[in-house]
mmCIF file of C-alpha atoms in Angstrom:
data_model
loop_
_atom_site.group_PDB
_atom_site.id
_atom_site.type_symbol
_atom_site.label_atom_id
_atom_site.label_comp_id
_atom_site.label_asym_id
_atom_site.label_seq_id
_atom_site.Cartn_x
_atom_site.Cartn_y
_atom_site.Cartn_z
ATOM 1 C CA MET U 1 120.374 107.025 105.375
ATOM 2 C CA LEU U 2 116.117 106.821 105.185
ATOM 3 C CA ILE U 3 114.045 109.615 104.697
ATOM 4 C CA ARG U 4 110.044 108.402 105.023
ATOM 5 C CA ASP U 5 107.055 110.598 104.237
ATOM 6 C CA ALA U 6 105.160 109.962 107.356
ATOM 7 C CA LEU U 7 102.065 110.314 105.479
ATOM 8 C CA GLN U 8 102.557 107.940 103.094
ATOM 9 C CA VAL U 9 103.012 105.385 106.116
ATOM 10 C CA LYS U 10 100.132 103.252 106.822
ATOM 11 C CA GLU U 11 98.376 103.745 109.621
ATOM 12 C CA MET U 12 97.309 100.322 111.518
ATOM 13 C CA GLU U 13 94.432 99.670 114.155
ATOM 14 C CA VAL U 14 96.060 99.027 117.541
ATOM 15 C CA GLN U 15 94.226 95.141 118.513
ATOM 16 C CA SER U 16 95.271 94.792 121.774
ATOM 17 C CA PRO U 17 92.428 93.834 124.518
ATOM 18 C CA GLY U 18 91.622 97.036 126.241
ATOM 19 C CA ALA U 19 92.802 99.443 123.903
ATOM 20 C CA GLU U 20 89.840 102.022 122.327
ATOM 21 C CA LYS U 21 90.215 104.302 119.196
ATOM 22 C CA VAL U 22 93.880 103.681 118.569
ATOM 23 C CA ALA U 23 95.681 103.858 115.534
ATOM 24 C CA MET U 24 99.292 103.527 115.013
ATOM 25 C CA GLN U 25 101.780 103.615 112.183
ATOM 26 C CA TRP U 26 105.177 101.774 112.336
ATOM 27 C CA LEU U 27 108.033 104.743 111.192
ATOM 28 C CA LEU U 28 111.338 103.675 111.152
ATOM 29 C CA ASP U 29 112.399 100.332 112.663
ATOM 30 C CA ASP U 30 114.378 97.092 112.423
ATOM 31 C CA LYS U 31 112.723 96.426 109.159
ATOM 32 C CA HIS U 32 113.990 99.982 107.568
ATOM 33 C CA GLY U 33 117.485 99.545 108.527
ATOM 34 C CA ALA U 34 117.433 101.002 112.566
ATOM 35 C CA PRO U 35 119.416 98.891 114.540
ATOM 36 C CA ASN U 36 118.572 99.830 117.753
ATOM 37 C CA PHE U 37 115.066 101.672 118.287
ATOM 38 C CA SER U 38 111.658 101.852 116.341
ATOM 39 C CA LEU U 39 109.783 104.961 115.860
ATOM 40 C CA ARG U 40 106.010 105.126 115.980
ATOM 41 C CA ARG U 41 103.016 107.105 115.920
ATOM 42 C CA PHE U 42 99.711 106.950 117.726
ATOM 43 C CA VAL U 43 96.616 108.604 117.089
ATOM 44 C CA VAL U 44 94.166 108.357 120.268
ATOM 45 C CA GLY U 45 90.810 109.175 118.942
ATOM 46 C CA PRO U 46 88.409 111.206 121.527
ATOM 47 C CA GLY U 47 87.032 109.073 124.326
ATOM 48 C CA GLY U 48 89.912 106.134 123.190
ATOM 49 C CA CYS U 49 92.650 104.549 125.461
ATOM 50 C CA THR U 50 95.635 102.173 125.109
ATOM 51 C CA PRO U 51 95.953 99.319 127.335
ATOM 52 C CA THR U 52 96.671 99.269 130.715
ATOM 53 C CA HIS U 53 100.248 96.900 130.779
ATOM 54 C CA THR U 54 103.344 97.278 131.542
ATOM 55 C CA HIS U 55 106.474 95.956 129.867
ATOM 56 C CA GLY U 56 110.560 95.282 130.325
ATOM 57 C CA TRP U 57 111.455 98.213 128.226
ATOM 58 C CA GLU U 58 111.349 101.041 128.460
ATOM 59 C CA HIS U 59 109.452 103.748 126.062
ATOM 60 C CA GLU U 60 110.053 107.637 124.971
ATOM 61 C CA VAL U 61 106.782 109.057 124.399
ATOM 62 C CA TYR U 62 106.279 113.298 122.539
ATOM 63 C CA ILE U 63 102.999 115.044 122.387
ATOM 64 C CA LEU U 64 102.227 116.412 119.077
ATOM 65 C CA SER U 65 98.851 117.660 119.661
ATOM 66 C CA GLY U 66 95.727 117.040 121.559
ATOM 67 C CA GLN U 67 95.086 116.723 125.299
ATOM 68 C CA GLY U 68 95.225 113.722 127.330
ATOM 69 C CA SER U 69 95.788 111.720 130.497
ATOM 70 C CA LEU U 70 98.827 109.385 131.255
ATOM 71 C CA VAL U 71 97.602 106.695 134.245
ATOM 72 C CA THR U 72 100.113 105.526 136.175
ATOM 73 C CA ALA U 73 99.972 103.936 139.538
ATOM 74 C CA GLU U 74 100.398 107.153 141.080
ATOM 75 C CA GLY U 75 97.190 108.171 139.648
ATOM 76 C CA GLU U 76 97.353 110.082 136.449
ATOM 77 C CA HIS U 77 99.000 112.790 135.212
ATOM 78 C CA HIS U 78 97.635 115.064 131.852
ATOM 79 C CA LEU U 79 99.527 115.474 128.924
ATOM 80 C CA GLN U 80 99.456 118.696 126.281
ATOM 81 C CA PRO U 81 101.976 118.911 123.539
ATOM 82 C CA ASP U 82 104.880 119.408 123.219
ATOM 83 C CA MET U 83 105.091 117.709 126.500
ATOM 84 C CA ALA U 84 107.949 113.925 127.275
ATOM 85 C CA VAL U 85 107.407 110.793 128.476
ATOM 86 C CA LEU U 86 110.270 108.692 130.503
ATOM 87 C CA VAL U 87 108.245 105.615 130.887
ATOM 88 C CA LEU U 88 110.633 103.322 132.295
ATOM 89 C CA PRO U 89 110.785 99.293 132.309
ATOM 90 C CA ASP U 90 107.782 97.308 134.417
ATOM 91 C CA GLU U 91 105.864 100.812 135.650
ATOM 92 C CA LEU U 92 102.294 100.405 134.612
ATOM 93 C CA HIS U 93 100.877 102.688 132.118
ATOM 94 C CA GLN U 94 98.184 104.121 130.128
ATOM 95 C CA PHE U 95 97.564 106.440 127.411
ATOM 96 C CA LYS U 96 93.908 108.471 127.386
ATOM 97 C CA CYS U 97 92.758 111.028 124.837
ATOM 98 C CA VAL U 98 91.061 113.493 126.801
ATOM 99 C CA GLY U 99 89.860 116.355 124.707
ATOM 100 C CA ASP U 100 87.876 116.731 121.708
ATOM 101 C CA GLU U 101 90.321 116.326 119.001
ATOM 102 C CA ALA U 102 92.694 113.605 118.407
ATOM 103 C CA LEU U 103 95.827 112.625 120.800
ATOM 104 C CA GLU U 104 99.078 112.322 118.877
ATOM 105 C CA PHE U 105 102.084 111.271 120.273
ATOM 106 C CA ILE U 106 105.505 109.760 118.873
ATOM 107 C CA CYS U 107 106.813 106.831 120.970
ATOM 108 C CA LEU U 108 110.485 105.412 120.583
ATOM 109 C CA VAL U 109 111.096 102.241 122.048
ATOM 110 C CA PRO U 110 114.501 99.834 121.903
ATOM 111 C CA ASN U 111 113.634 96.848 118.861
ATOM 112 C CA GLY U 112 114.098 93.047 120.445
ATOM 113 C CA PRO U 113 110.874 91.895 122.467
ATOM 114 C CA ALA U 114 109.129 95.638 121.993
ATOM 115 C CA THR U 115 108.918 95.357 118.431
ATOM 116 C CA ALA U 116 108.623 91.621 117.912
ATOM 117 C CA GLY U 117 105.452 90.563 115.735
ATOM 118 C CA HIS U 118 105.348 93.616 114.203
#
């Protein structure tokens, strides 16, 4: 068993092309003994966004705070605290902060290609 204080985990700026004002923390992953999934926390600053992208793995997202939108091939969907999102493999998606405070969310991805290079 492992218990970590998320406030003690280093926050890293997301450097992917198209990312603006996005920071991420690797809270739990295979380096910590998690055999199947990695748990990450994202903070998207006001006016910021993740890149518009697709990938071959799912991820599950839980909105902690702030107001945002999820951009998909079908359009934009409002996000607010206590919403849960399932992004399926190969679905186009982008998270945007649309409010005056940061959009914060937890994102769970499978270990493997989703976590390679971390």
